[in-house]
Amino acid sequence: MTSDVLSAPQDERAYEGTDPTRDSLLRRSARWETGLVVVLIGIVIFGSTQGVSLLTGSSIFYIGINIGFIALMAMPMTFIIMTGEIDLSVASMLGLSGATMGFLWHHGWAIWPAMLGALLVGVIGGALNGVLISRLGLPSIAVTIGTLTLFRGLAQVLLGSLTVPGVGDQQFPAALTNIGTESIPGMSISYTTGIFIVLAIGCGVVLHYTPLGRSLYAIGLQPEAARFSGIRVSRISFGLYVFSGLISALAGILLTLQNASVSYSAGIGLELNVVAIVLFGGVSIFGGRGTVIGVVIAVAIFGSLQVILTQMQVQPEKQQVVTGLLLLISVVVPNGAEIYRRARARVVRTRQTA
């Protein structure tokens, strides 16, 4: 009898004519990441029809040059959005760290202390966000809009209209600025891309294979339940913002070296690109859902699109339209079922009250 009971579900599925293997294949095919791979393949094909080959070494190198520093900032942003919060100050921190490095270099500091100073500024800025959000409980979107303006203002105070190196300044060391023109020896990828790959692997391991990663999902799904279950929500949230500040500062240093110069306006508006990439990668804006591999594929899609549109001589403002559309798609499509359910419930309530 026990055997009959245990085998009943299988018999029922067989009676209904469904195949478990087929169901599993359909579920995998329906994953957001699978759709992203299809989109990426479509973009590669579209590029080839426009005379842009994305699979050459030079194309891969320039994709990394164009989007590598944005991709770096997307990793801590993935963790933060996973917990249901956001950090809109990342691009301003990129600008402030670059301005700090340029300011110190302009005043005679050696390159390595100047870079360490820029990283320290990133940690302090991230800690400021972390204290206000995780300790005082202020809304992350309001806090980081405020620090977005604060960091950009400080960058302007440091450099004003000055571009460093300017007249009378030494040039940044050529051994470091070569990262904007040379690839990693023996490979076709830029140094920034190499750093991003290492960071993405580390973040992927942490998110998907460690208790900390499971805590991030739990915080995003039900923060109160996570707190009552013993997860140190405030401490983790504070650490995430410090991590975000540090990586944003690193991105600012790399962008400065890549361009061999810096001004206070470096990275203006890039925070929207970072958020768009993370959401397009399948991370839920409501928290608790997403993968690192999805974000990595989204980085490849954005970088490829940017190269194609640039070589097609599409104006930057029109490229922003494409970014905005992808951002809307990434918010609406994954939540389409929930939006439909709410709309249908609203219609039912309206009919009942009529």
CSV table of C-alpha atoms in Angstrom, one decimal:
chain,number,residue,atom,x,y,z
A,1,MET,CA,0.0,0.0,0.0
A,2,THR,CA,2.9,2.3,0.8
A,3,SER,CA,4.3,1.6,-2.6
A,4,ASP,CA,1.1,2.6,-4.2
A,5,VAL,CA,0.8,5.8,-2.3
A,6,LEU,CA,4.4,6.8,-3.1
A,7,SER,CA,4.0,6.0,-6.8
A,8,ALA,CA,0.6,7.8,-7.1
A,9,PRO,CA,1.9,11.3,-8.1
A,10,GLN,CA,4.0,9.7,-10.9
A,11,ASP,CA,1.1,7.7,-12.1
A,12,GLU,CA,-1.1,10.8,-12.0
A,13,ARG,CA,1.5,12.8,-14.1
A,14,ALA,CA,1.7,9.9,-16.6
A,15,TYR,CA,-2.1,9.8,-16.8
A,16,GLU,CA,-2.2,13.6,-17.6
A,17,GLY,CA,0.3,13.0,-20.3
A,18,THR,CA,3.0,15.4,-18.8
A,19,ASP,CA,6.7,14.6,-18.9
A,20,PRO,CA,8.8,15.8,-15.8
A,21,THR,CA,11.9,16.1,-18.0
A,22,ARG,CA,10.0,18.3,-20.4
A,23,ASP,CA,8.6,20.4,-17.5
A,24,SER,CA,12.1,20.9,-16.2
A,25,LEU,CA,13.4,21.9,-19.6
A,26,LEU,CA,10.5,24.4,-20.0
A,27,ARG,CA,11.3,25.9,-16.6
A,28,ARG,CA,14.9,26.4,-17.4
A,29,SER,CA,14.0,27.9,-20.8
A,30,ALA,CA,11.7,30.3,-19.1
A,31,ARG,CA,14.5,31.7,-16.8
A,32,TRP,CA,15.3,35.3,-17.3
A,33,GLU,CA,19.0,34.5,-17.8
A,34,THR,CA,18.1,32.2,-20.8
A,35,GLY,CA,16.2,35.1,-22.4
A,36,LEU,CA,19.3,37.3,-21.9
A,37,VAL,CA,21.5,34.9,-23.7
A,38,VAL,CA,19.0,34.9,-26.6
A,39,VAL,CA,19.0,38.7,-26.6
A,40,LEU,CA,22.9,38.7,-26.6
A,41,ILE,CA,23.0,36.3,-29.5
A,42,GLY,CA,20.5,38.5,-31.4
A,43,ILE,CA,22.6,41.6,-30.8
A,44,VAL,CA,25.7,39.8,-32.1
A,45,ILE,CA,23.8,38.8,-35.2
A,46,PHE,CA,22.4,42.3,-35.6
A,47,GLY,CA,25.9,43.8,-35.2
A,48,SER,CA,27.2,41.5,-38.0
A,49,THR,CA,24.4,42.7,-40.3
A,50,GLN,CA,25.6,46.3,-39.6
A,51,GLY,CA,29.2,45.4,-40.4
A,52,VAL,CA,30.2,45.4,-36.7
A,53,SER,CA,31.8,42.1,-35.6
A,54,LEU,CA,31.6,41.8,-31.8
A,55,LEU,CA,33.6,38.6,-31.6
A,56,THR,CA,37.0,40.0,-32.6
A,57,GLY,CA,39.7,40.7,-30.0
A,58,SER,CA,39.6,44.5,-30.6
A,59,SER,CA,35.8,44.6,-30.2
A,60,ILE,CA,36.0,42.7,-26.9
A,61,PHE,CA,38.8,45.0,-25.7
A,62,TYR,CA,36.9,48.2,-26.5
A,63,ILE,CA,33.6,46.9,-25.0
A,64,GLY,CA,35.6,46.4,-21.7
A,65,ILE,CA,37.1,49.9,-22.1
A,66,ASN,CA,33.7,51.5,-22.5
A,67,ILE,CA,31.8,49.7,-19.8
A,68,GLY,CA,34.3,48.1,-17.5
A,69,PHE,CA,34.1,50.7,-14.8
A,70,ILE,CA,30.3,50.7,-14.9
A,71,ALA,CA,30.3,46.9,-14.6
A,72,LEU,CA,32.4,47.1,-11.5
A,73,MET,CA,29.9,49.3,-9.8
A,74,ALA,CA,27.1,46.9,-10.8
A,75,MET,CA,28.4,44.2,-8.5
A,76,PRO,CA,27.9,45.9,-5.1
A,77,MET,CA,24.7,47.4,-6.6
A,78,THR,CA,23.5,43.9,-7.2
A,79,PHE,CA,23.9,43.0,-3.5
A,80,ILE,CA,22.2,46.2,-2.4
A,81,ILE,CA,19.2,45.9,-4.6
A,82,MET,CA,19.0,42.2,-3.6
A,83,THR,CA,18.3,43.5,-0.1
A,84,GLY,CA,15.5,45.8,-1.4
A,85,GLU,CA,17.6,49.0,-1.1
A,86,ILE,CA,19.4,51.1,-3.7
A,87,ASP,CA,22.6,53.3,-4.0
A,88,LEU,CA,22.2,56.2,-6.4
A,89,SER,CA,25.5,57.8,-5.3
A,90,VAL,CA,27.8,55.4,-7.0
A,91,ALA,CA,28.7,57.6,-10.0
A,92,SER,CA,29.2,60.6,-7.8
A,93,MET,CA,31.5,58.6,-5.6
A,94,LEU,CA,33.4,57.6,-8.8
A,95,GLY,CA,33.7,61.3,-9.7
A,96,LEU,CA,34.8,62.3,-6.1
A,97,SER,CA,37.4,59.6,-5.8
A,98,GLY,CA,38.9,60.5,-9.2
A,99,ALA,CA,38.8,64.2,-8.2
A,100,THR,CA,40.5,63.3,-4.9
A,101,MET,CA,43.3,61.4,-6.7
A,102,GLY,CA,43.7,64.3,-9.2
A,103,PHE,CA,43.7,66.9,-6.4
A,104,LEU,CA,46.4,65.0,-4.4
A,105,TRP,CA,48.5,64.5,-7.6
A,106,HIS,CA,48.1,68.2,-8.5
A,107,HIS,CA,49.5,69.0,-5.0
A,108,GLY,CA,52.6,66.9,-5.4
A,109,TRP,CA,51.5,63.5,-3.9
A,110,ALA,CA,53.0,60.3,-5.3
A,111,ILE,CA,50.6,58.2,-7.4
A,112,TRP,CA,50.2,55.4,-4.9
A,113,PRO,CA,49.3,57.5,-1.8
A,114,ALA,CA,47.0,59.5,-4.0
A,115,MET,CA,45.2,56.3,-5.1
A,116,LEU,CA,45.0,55.1,-1.5
A,117,GLY,CA,43.5,58.5,-0.5
A,118,ALA,CA,40.9,58.1,-3.2
A,119,LEU,CA,40.0,54.6,-1.9
A,120,LEU,CA,39.8,55.9,1.7
A,121,VAL,CA,37.3,58.6,0.5
A,122,GLY,CA,35.2,55.8,-1.1
A,123,VAL,CA,35.2,53.9,2.2
A,124,ILE,CA,34.2,57.0,4.2
A,125,GLY,CA,31.5,57.9,1.7
A,126,GLY,CA,30.1,54.4,1.8
A,127,ALA,CA,30.2,54.4,5.6
A,128,LEU,CA,28.2,57.6,5.6
A,129,ASN,CA,25.5,56.0,3.5
A,130,GLY,CA,25.6,52.9,5.6
A,131,VAL,CA,25.2,54.8,8.9
A,132,LEU,CA,22.3,56.9,7.6
A,133,ILE,CA,20.5,53.9,6.1
A,134,SER,CA,21.2,50.9,8.3
A,135,ARG,CA,21.7,52.7,11.7
A,136,LEU,CA,19.2,55.6,11.5
A,137,GLY,CA,16.7,53.7,9.3
A,138,LEU,CA,16.4,56.5,6.7
A,139,PRO,CA,15.2,55.5,3.2
A,140,SER,CA,18.0,54.5,0.9
A,141,ILE,CA,16.7,56.4,-2.1
A,142,ALA,CA,16.4,59.7,-0.3
A,143,VAL,CA,19.8,59.3,1.4
A,144,THR,CA,21.7,58.4,-1.7
A,145,ILE,CA,20.1,61.1,-3.7
A,146,GLY,CA,21.4,63.5,-1.1
A,147,THR,CA,24.9,62.0,-1.1
A,148,LEU,CA,24.8,61.9,-4.9
A,149,THR,CA,24.6,65.7,-4.8
A,150,LEU,CA,27.1,66.0,-1.9
A,151,PHE,CA,29.8,63.9,-3.5
A,152,ARG,CA,29.5,65.7,-6.8
A,153,GLY,CA,29.7,69.0,-5.1
A,154,LEU,CA,32.8,68.0,-3.2
A,155,ALA,CA,34.4,66.9,-6.4
A,156,GLN,CA,33.7,70.3,-7.9
A,157,VAL,CA,35.1,72.0,-4.8
A,158,LEU,CA,38.3,70.0,-5.1
A,159,LEU,CA,39.0,70.6,-8.8
A,160,GLY,CA,36.7,73.4,-9.9
A,161,SER,CA,37.2,73.8,-13.7
A,162,LEU,CA,40.7,72.3,-13.4
A,163,THR,CA,41.5,69.2,-15.4
A,164,VAL,CA,44.4,67.2,-14.0
A,165,PRO,CA,47.1,66.9,-15.1
A,166,GLY,CA,47.0,70.5,-16.2
A,167,VAL,CA,49.7,73.0,-17.0
A,168,GLY,CA,52.7,72.5,-14.8
A,169,ASP,CA,51.6,69.1,-13.6
A,170,GLN,CA,53.4,65.9,-14.2
A,171,GLN,CA,51.6,63.3,-16.3
A,172,PHE,CA,50.3,60.2,-14.6
A,173,PRO,CA,52.8,57.3,-14.8
A,174,ALA,CA,52.6,55.8,-18.3
A,175,ALA,CA,52.9,52.3,-16.7
A,176,LEU,CA,49.5,52.9,-15.2
A,177,THR,CA,47.7,54.9,-17.9
A,178,ASN,CA,48.5,52.1,-20.4
A,179,ILE,CA,45.5,50.3,-19.0
A,180,GLY,CA,43.4,52.4,-21.4
A,181,THR,CA,45.3,51.4,-24.5
A,182,GLU,CA,46.8,48.0,-23.8
A,183,SER,CA,45.2,44.6,-23.0
A,184,ILE,CA,46.2,42.1,-20.4
A,185,PRO,CA,49.3,40.3,-21.9
A,186,GLY,CA,48.2,37.1,-23.7
A,187,MET,CA,44.5,38.1,-23.7
A,188,SER,CA,42.1,40.3,-25.6
A,189,ILE,CA,40.5,41.9,-22.6
A,190,SER,CA,41.2,45.2,-20.8
A,191,TYR,CA,42.6,45.4,-17.3
A,192,THR,CA,39.3,46.8,-16.1
A,193,THR,CA,37.5,43.8,-17.6
A,194,GLY,CA,39.9,41.4,-15.9
A,195,ILE,CA,39.2,43.0,-12.6
A,196,PHE,CA,35.5,42.8,-13.2
A,197,ILE,CA,35.7,39.1,-14.0
A,198,VAL,CA,37.6,38.4,-10.8
A,199,LEU,CA,35.1,40.6,-8.8
A,200,ALA,CA,32.1,38.9,-10.5
A,201,ILE,CA,33.4,35.4,-9.7
A,202,GLY,CA,33.9,36.4,-6.1
A,203,CYS,CA,30.5,38.0,-5.8
A,204,GLY,CA,28.9,35.0,-7.4
A,205,VAL,CA,30.5,32.6,-4.9
A,206,VAL,CA,29.4,34.8,-2.0
A,207,LEU,CA,25.9,35.2,-3.2
A,208,HIS,CA,25.1,31.7,-4.3
A,209,TYR,CA,27.3,29.5,-2.1
A,210,THR,CA,27.7,31.2,1.3
A,211,PRO,CA,25.4,31.9,4.3
A,212,LEU,CA,26.0,35.6,3.7
A,213,GLY,CA,24.4,35.2,0.2
A,214,ARG,CA,21.4,33.4,1.6
A,215,SER,CA,21.1,36.2,4.2
A,216,LEU,CA,20.9,38.7,1.4
A,217,TYR,CA,18.1,36.9,-0.3
A,218,ALA,CA,16.3,36.5,3.1
A,219,ILE,CA,16.7,40.3,3.9
A,220,GLY,CA,15.3,41.1,0.4
A,221,LEU,CA,12.3,38.8,0.8
A,222,GLN,CA,11.3,39.6,4.4
A,223,PRO,CA,13.6,41.9,6.3
A,224,GLU,CA,11.7,41.6,9.6
A,225,ALA,CA,11.6,37.8,9.4
A,226,ALA,CA,15.3,37.8,8.6
A,227,ARG,CA,16.0,40.0,11.7
A,228,PHE,CA,14.0,37.8,14.0
A,229,SER,CA,15.8,34.7,12.7
A,230,GLY,CA,19.1,36.2,13.9
A,231,ILE,CA,20.5,37.7,10.7
A,232,ARG,CA,22.3,40.9,11.5
A,233,VAL,CA,20.5,43.0,9.0
A,234,SER,CA,21.9,46.4,10.0
A,235,ARG,CA,25.5,45.2,10.0
A,236,ILE,CA,25.2,43.5,6.6
A,237,SER,CA,23.5,46.6,5.1
A,238,PHE,CA,26.2,48.9,6.5
A,239,GLY,CA,28.9,46.6,5.0
A,240,LEU,CA,27.2,46.6,1.6
A,241,TYR,CA,27.3,50.4,1.4
A,242,VAL,CA,31.0,50.5,2.5
A,243,PHE,CA,31.7,47.8,-0.2
A,244,SER,CA,29.8,49.9,-2.8
A,245,GLY,CA,31.8,53.0,-1.9
A,246,LEU,CA,35.1,51.2,-2.1
A,247,ILE,CA,34.3,49.6,-5.5
A,248,SER,CA,33.0,52.9,-6.9
A,249,ALA,CA,36.2,54.6,-5.8
A,250,LEU,CA,38.2,51.8,-7.5
A,251,ALA,CA,36.2,52.4,-10.6
A,252,GLY,CA,37.0,56.1,-10.4
A,253,ILE,CA,40.7,55.4,-10.1
A,254,LEU,CA,40.6,53.1,-13.1
A,255,LEU,CA,38.6,55.6,-15.2
A,256,THR,CA,41.1,58.3,-14.3
A,257,LEU,CA,44.1,56.1,-15.3
A,258,GLN,CA,42.3,54.9,-18.4
A,259,ASN,CA,41.7,58.6,-19.6
A,260,ALA,CA,45.1,59.7,-18.2
A,261,SER,CA,43.2,62.8,-16.8
A,262,VAL,CA,40.3,63.7,-14.5
A,263,SER,CA,37.8,66.5,-14.0
A,264,TYR,CA,35.0,66.8,-11.4
A,265,SER,CA,32.4,65.8,-14.0
A,266,ALA,CA,33.7,62.3,-14.5
A,267,GLY,CA,30.9,59.7,-14.5
A,268,ILE,CA,27.9,62.2,-14.4
A,269,GLY,CA,24.7,60.3,-14.9
A,270,LEU,CA,26.2,56.8,-14.9
A,271,GLU,CA,24.2,55.7,-11.8
A,272,LEU,CA,21.2,55.1,-14.1
A,273,ASN,CA,23.3,52.9,-16.3
A,274,VAL,CA,24.4,50.9,-13.3
A,275,VAL,CA,20.8,50.5,-12.0
A,276,ALA,CA,19.6,49.6,-15.5
A,277,ILE,CA,22.2,46.9,-15.9
A,278,VAL,CA,21.4,45.3,-12.6
A,279,LEU,CA,17.6,45.3,-13.1
A,280,PHE,CA,18.0,44.1,-16.7
A,281,GLY,CA,20.1,41.3,-15.3
A,282,GLY,CA,17.0,40.0,-13.5
A,283,VAL,CA,17.6,41.4,-10.0
A,284,SER,CA,14.2,42.4,-8.6
A,285,ILE,CA,13.8,46.0,-7.7
A,286,PHE,CA,11.7,44.7,-4.7
A,287,GLY,CA,14.7,42.5,-3.5
A,288,GLY,CA,15.1,38.8,-2.8
A,289,ARG,CA,15.6,37.7,-6.4
A,290,GLY,CA,18.4,37.7,-9.0
A,291,THR,CA,21.7,36.1,-9.9
A,292,VAL,CA,25.2,37.4,-10.6
A,293,ILE,CA,25.4,35.6,-14.0
A,294,GLY,CA,22.3,37.5,-15.1
A,295,VAL,CA,24.0,40.8,-14.3
A,296,VAL,CA,27.2,39.7,-16.1
A,297,ILE,CA,25.2,38.8,-19.3
A,298,ALA,CA,23.4,42.2,-19.0
A,299,VAL,CA,26.8,43.9,-18.9
A,300,ALA,CA,27.8,42.1,-22.1
A,301,ILE,CA,24.5,43.2,-23.7
A,302,PHE,CA,24.9,46.9,-22.7
A,303,GLY,CA,28.5,46.9,-23.8
A,304,SER,CA,27.8,45.3,-27.1
A,305,LEU,CA,24.8,47.6,-27.8
A,306,GLN,CA,27.0,50.7,-27.0
A,307,VAL,CA,29.7,49.6,-29.4
A,308,ILE,CA,27.2,48.9,-32.2
A,309,LEU,CA,25.3,52.2,-31.7
A,310,THR,CA,28.5,54.2,-31.6
A,311,GLN,CA,29.8,52.6,-34.8
A,312,MET,CA,26.4,53.3,-36.4
A,313,GLN,CA,27.0,56.9,-35.3
A,314,VAL,CA,23.8,57.0,-33.2
A,315,GLN,CA,23.8,60.2,-31.1
A,316,PRO,CA,24.5,59.8,-27.3
A,317,GLU,CA,21.0,61.1,-26.4
A,318,LYS,CA,19.4,58.5,-28.6
A,319,GLN,CA,21.5,55.8,-26.9
A,320,GLN,CA,20.1,57.1,-23.6
A,321,VAL,CA,16.6,56.4,-25.0
A,322,VAL,CA,17.7,52.8,-25.6
A,323,THR,CA,19.0,52.6,-22.0
A,324,GLY,CA,15.7,53.9,-20.7
A,325,LEU,CA,13.6,51.4,-22.7
A,326,LEU,CA,15.7,48.5,-21.4
A,327,LEU,CA,15.3,49.8,-17.8
A,328,LEU,CA,11.5,49.9,-18.3
A,329,ILE,CA,11.5,46.4,-19.9
A,330,SER,CA,13.6,45.0,-17.0
A,331,VAL,CA,11.1,46.4,-14.4
A,332,VAL,CA,7.8,45.5,-16.3
A,333,VAL,CA,8.5,42.1,-17.8
A,334,PRO,CA,9.7,40.2,-14.7
A,335,ASN,CA,6.7,41.6,-12.7
A,336,GLY,CA,4.2,41.2,-15.6
A,337,ALA,CA,2.3,38.4,-13.8
A,338,GLU,CA,2.0,40.4,-10.6
A,339,ILE,CA,0.9,43.5,-12.4
A,340,TYR,CA,-1.7,41.5,-14.3
A,341,ARG,CA,-2.9,39.9,-11.1
A,342,ARG,CA,-3.3,43.3,-9.4
A,343,ALA,CA,-5.1,44.8,-12.4
A,344,ARG,CA,-7.5,41.9,-12.5
A,345,ALA,CA,-8.2,42.1,-8.8
A,346,ARG,CA,-8.9,45.8,-9.2
A,347,VAL,CA,-11.4,45.1,-12.0
A,348,VAL,CA,-13.1,42.4,-9.9
A,349,ARG,CA,-13.5,44.8,-7.0
A,350,THR,CA,-14.9,47.5,-9.3
A,351,ARG,CA,-17.5,45.2,-10.6
A,352,GLN,CA,-18.5,44.0,-7.1
A,353,THR,CA,-19.0,47.6,-5.9
A,354,ALA,CA,-20.9,48.7,-9.1
